[in-house]
Amino acid sequence: MLKTTLAGLRAHKLRLLLTSLAIALGVGFIAGTFVLTDTIDAGFTQKFSAAADRIDAAVTPAPGERSREEPLVPAAVLEKVRAVGGVADAQGLVQGTSALMGKDGKVAGDYPTAGVSIVEGSLNRTLITSGSAPKTPAEAVLDENTARIRGFAVGETITVLDSEEVKHEFTLVGLFDVGLNQELGFTGAVGFTTGMAQSMTGEKAFREIDVAAAEGVTQEAVRDSIAAALGPDYQVKTGKDYADALARQNGADTQMITMGLLMFGLVAMFVAALVIYNTFNILVAQRTREMALLRCIGATRGQVFGSIVLESVVVGLLSSVLGLLLGYGLGAGALAVLTSVGAPLPSATAALAPRTIVLGLLIGLVVTVGAALLPARSATRVAPIAALRTQVEEHTFRAGLIRVVFASLFLVAGVGATVAALGMEPGQAALIVVMVGGSLVFLGVLTLGPVIVKPLGAFVGWLPARLFKVPGRLAVDNSRRNPKRSATTTVALTVGVTLMTLIAVLTGTMRATYTQKLDDQFPVDYMVQPQARDSGLPRALAEDLRSRPELTGVAAFRQTMAKVGKGEDEYEVGTFVAPADFRPELVTGSIDVLRPGTAVVADYVVKGLGLKVGDRVAVRTAKAGAVELTVVSTFDPEVADLAGVTVPEEDFERYFGAVGDSRVLVNARDGVSPERAREVVEAAAQPYPTAKVASSTEVRGEFDEALDMMLMIITGLLGLAVLISLLGIANTLSLSVHERTRESALLRALGLTRPQLRWMLSVEALILGLIGALVGVVLGVTFGWAAAQTMTEEVAFRLPVPQILAFVVLSGLAGVLAAVLPARRAARASIVGSLASG
Amino acid sequence: MTITGEVGAWNARGDAAAAVVARGLTKVYGQGDAAVHALRGVDISFATGAFTAIMGPSGSGKSTLMHCLAGLDTVSGGQVHIGDVELTGLNDKQLTLLRRERIGFIFQAFNLLPTLTAEQNIRLPLEIAGRQADRDLFDRVVETVGLRDRLGHKPAELSGGQQQRVAVARALISKPQVIFADEPTGNLDSRSGAEVLSFLRTSVHELGQTIVMVTHDPVAASYADRVVFLRDGLLVSELVRPTPQSVLDTLMKLEA
């Protein structure tokens, strides 16, 4: 029996290959994910252990106390550490904000660059990639990326703002690599000598203190003596432990990536399972006579079952191995791409961990064999007498009662869950219920597939049947003749298209909702903000903008953090200075209720402190001590973009003093061109290097870009599932073509030309593709809509029609593409040979 | 040799109104030592409006001859004419169009598309050619083969005999220059077979159809106007106005 199976497999190498490819792609994706993240992990660990070689102990503030400010190590502690016996050297690391100025005289980038200290001596962990480290306070270094983007070269003079926004000039003496510090990688960084770093950033304390032990003192010994000297307020770790902790922290990040990517891998495997299931089903149907012959000559049911399962084991193993190789390539490729676009990744060679190999083989094998079990069972039902029948009977399909009952149960439960979720308060719980409902409905559609595929085939095939005459009509008939097969083939495609449509609808809706909110919130043309979000702009800027005749409706917002209520909770307390026609929408009453001694409060503050309108709430102010304010109204921050606790301007002035503007909104006067208005705003902002001008279209553009990026990545990842389902279409078609060899020959004899025969098969694939896409689009749109409803209130639903049309058209085209090879083979077959076969 | 004389006479007479003519037809499968000479130089013509049967023992080349005559297979040497068109030298597309326009087929089995109804199957050649069926002809053909009440059925719902009658109707509907029938009764019981053969004969005599039929059944062959015998790829004998007995006798002689 084993020999028979293996001989059969060898005889059908191509069939084997197509089937394997589906599994191999799925396994490859999963393995690739592991290769990528393992390699990144390994690289991090490597890099951190290199760092551990340099330092023998690290002092950081003790964890536990949670406050808004990052805990620091005061400068005095450094002196204490240096005095500890066994310490050869100790250096504090400074990190704060010091905004680099671009060559245009404005601060560079959307976020201020960080200012860091570059330590001297053996404790320096910063990698200087060109030039040298700063040796005098007049020298500075830049991270490579910032230098490249802003166009600075070693030897030039750079201007940097200190924490008081005073300009300082430095000679750029070198460039450095930010390494694994993602924060620095994101903002960019300027490196100074330690003293200059302290004065530039205004940070007198340190992030951490690195210690080198004296000759002959172990890491543990120096750690213990420092810990004894500093007491429980500080955490002291050996260099090795410190490196391990850093590596673990990064490991958590990569784990998130792994989980996210694995989700897509699982979708791909699900689709692959459908493809395998279908393939084995068709193979079993086609080899009915072979099976019957085996039974005739004495094979038991168990042996027939075993032979199919064995076949699936071989296919599963081969494709998993292929998948592992593919995964290794994918992982290495992704690393290469990520490195080439400048992602801050450590360099390490891609590694295929034993766990990846075991998991890849296991998943591939389990999915393949699992999917083949049902077909194998139906193979055992073949009666020996079937060997003697000459003609394969047409499969007639009847919707069984069990099928209908199950499908109805799934559908009712799914729709019920979804409707229930729509009635719930928007939030994560509702979203999860919608997802569960969606999955149930999908199961219902999957079960009902063979029933709906016939009418859908007629519907989708209406145009092709008229357009392509005889080949078209025959194709439509063929696509409907074996509903079970067509259904499974198309459902595989439906999975991908559903998810893609869902994401497209969600992003489209988010975009529309956001735009609408943006328009509601600031019906403004420009917004001026300081580069560092928590700092303020000089009030003169708003004054200047108000004085410009081209501009109107200048509204300035100020805010600061303060303790509100009885507890220690801090909220933003703020005010606004705006013309009378600025009327933020409140839940009750108008903004006119805001009188001295009162406040309007955001609903999240109300909820957090358990307040209601009419209550009095305590606010600890900087200048006026504790004050009691009357809550006169509340507002929804998504509708009115005000500080959590908003008070009248004069009150704010009295409570907190001259706080700068955190945001200035500006409109162009009617009739002023956008270019002109922009020029005016830019000119007003020019004297203030930290002031960044954004137009509402720019803000929208940034959001659009982020959404587009997300849409692209997710669509790309789902593309894999679609690719696998196309393999399924190709496989089904080529098996059907094989099955219909004589039919094709008959048609050719009756005068169907080769191109017509090819067309016939292409149209059949087109119809299969379109059915899959259509069901996917309907499901995707429905559940995209439902999911959007659960995200926030007042959703502006948008149907991304062009994208959805593109999905449908591409699915159809892809189907046609999948038919190319089978169609060629069918058209090439000799008529006489085919008539004789079978 | 009286037999050879008769062959010559038929050829001479047939050429004037021949529907199909083959000259020096050879067909070789494979190469070198493995080469099989299926046809070794066949000269034959089929008169318009006649019902001819091709007979011969297994491996005599009768099916190959039919495939070559019908443009389903390429020839190794010689010429084939269907009416005034020479087949050898036509490319696949031209051959396909020729089959579409001038040739009808009836096969032993697997004659019908399972997805189409009887009526759709009958009309299929016309539809492929993009032609309209002559309503009168359709009615007459359907009447002749007695399928009026079966037109809406799928092949799976028809008996073997009915399926073959549908195939006959389909071959007749496009009024082809010649119909090639390959063992049309091979899968049928004798009563259904007799029916189908009668229809074929009727269509020759009443509709003036030309039919070439390959068969190994002497009874089937006896429905034809003329039987030609093949052995080892050569035309060896023929009978005019055959009876089952005379066909059987000739076959026995050839086998001996």
Tab-separated table of C-alpha atoms in Angstrom, chain A residues 418-419 421-423 431 434 501-506 509 777-792 795-800:
chain	number	residue	atom	x	y	z
A	418	THR	CA	-23.774	41.800	15.551
A	419	VAL	CA	-27.105	43.515	16.106
A	421	ALA	CA	-23.158	44.799	19.506
A	422	LEU	CA	-24.603	47.705	17.560
A	423	GLY	CA	-26.891	48.404	20.513
A	431	LEU	CA	-15.983	45.527	18.713
A	434	VAL	CA	-19.003	42.286	16.246
A	501	THR	CA	-12.658	45.073	2.283
A	502	LEU	CA	-13.198	45.263	6.027
A	503	ILE	CA	-9.932	47.107	6.474
A	504	ALA	CA	-10.635	49.375	3.510
A	505	VAL	CA	-14.070	50.246	4.895
A	506	LEU	CA	-12.675	50.830	8.375
A	509	THR	CA	-14.671	55.457	7.598
A	777	VAL	CA	-17.154	42.464	-0.460
A	778	VAL	CA	-20.647	42.038	0.944
A	779	LEU	CA	-19.330	40.496	4.170
A	780	GLY	CA	-16.470	42.971	4.412
A	781	VAL	CA	-18.676	46.013	3.900
A	782	THR	CA	-21.335	44.774	6.323
A	783	PHE	CA	-18.949	43.973	9.116
A	784	GLY	CA	-16.714	46.922	8.346
A	785	TRP	CA	-19.784	49.079	8.858
A	786	ALA	CA	-20.738	47.253	12.048
A	787	ALA	CA	-17.188	47.434	13.411
A	788	ALA	CA	-17.009	51.154	12.615
A	789	GLN	CA	-20.216	51.741	14.547
A	790	THR	CA	-18.623	50.230	17.637
A	791	MET	CA	-15.517	52.378	17.517
A	792	THR	CA	-16.892	55.825	18.306
A	795	VAL	CA	-19.353	57.624	12.700
A	796	ALA	CA	-19.245	59.091	9.216
A	797	PHE	CA	-19.564	55.841	7.265
A	798	ARG	CA	-17.739	55.824	3.957
A	799	LEU	CA	-17.772	53.146	1.315
A	800	PRO	CA	-14.375	53.209	-0.380
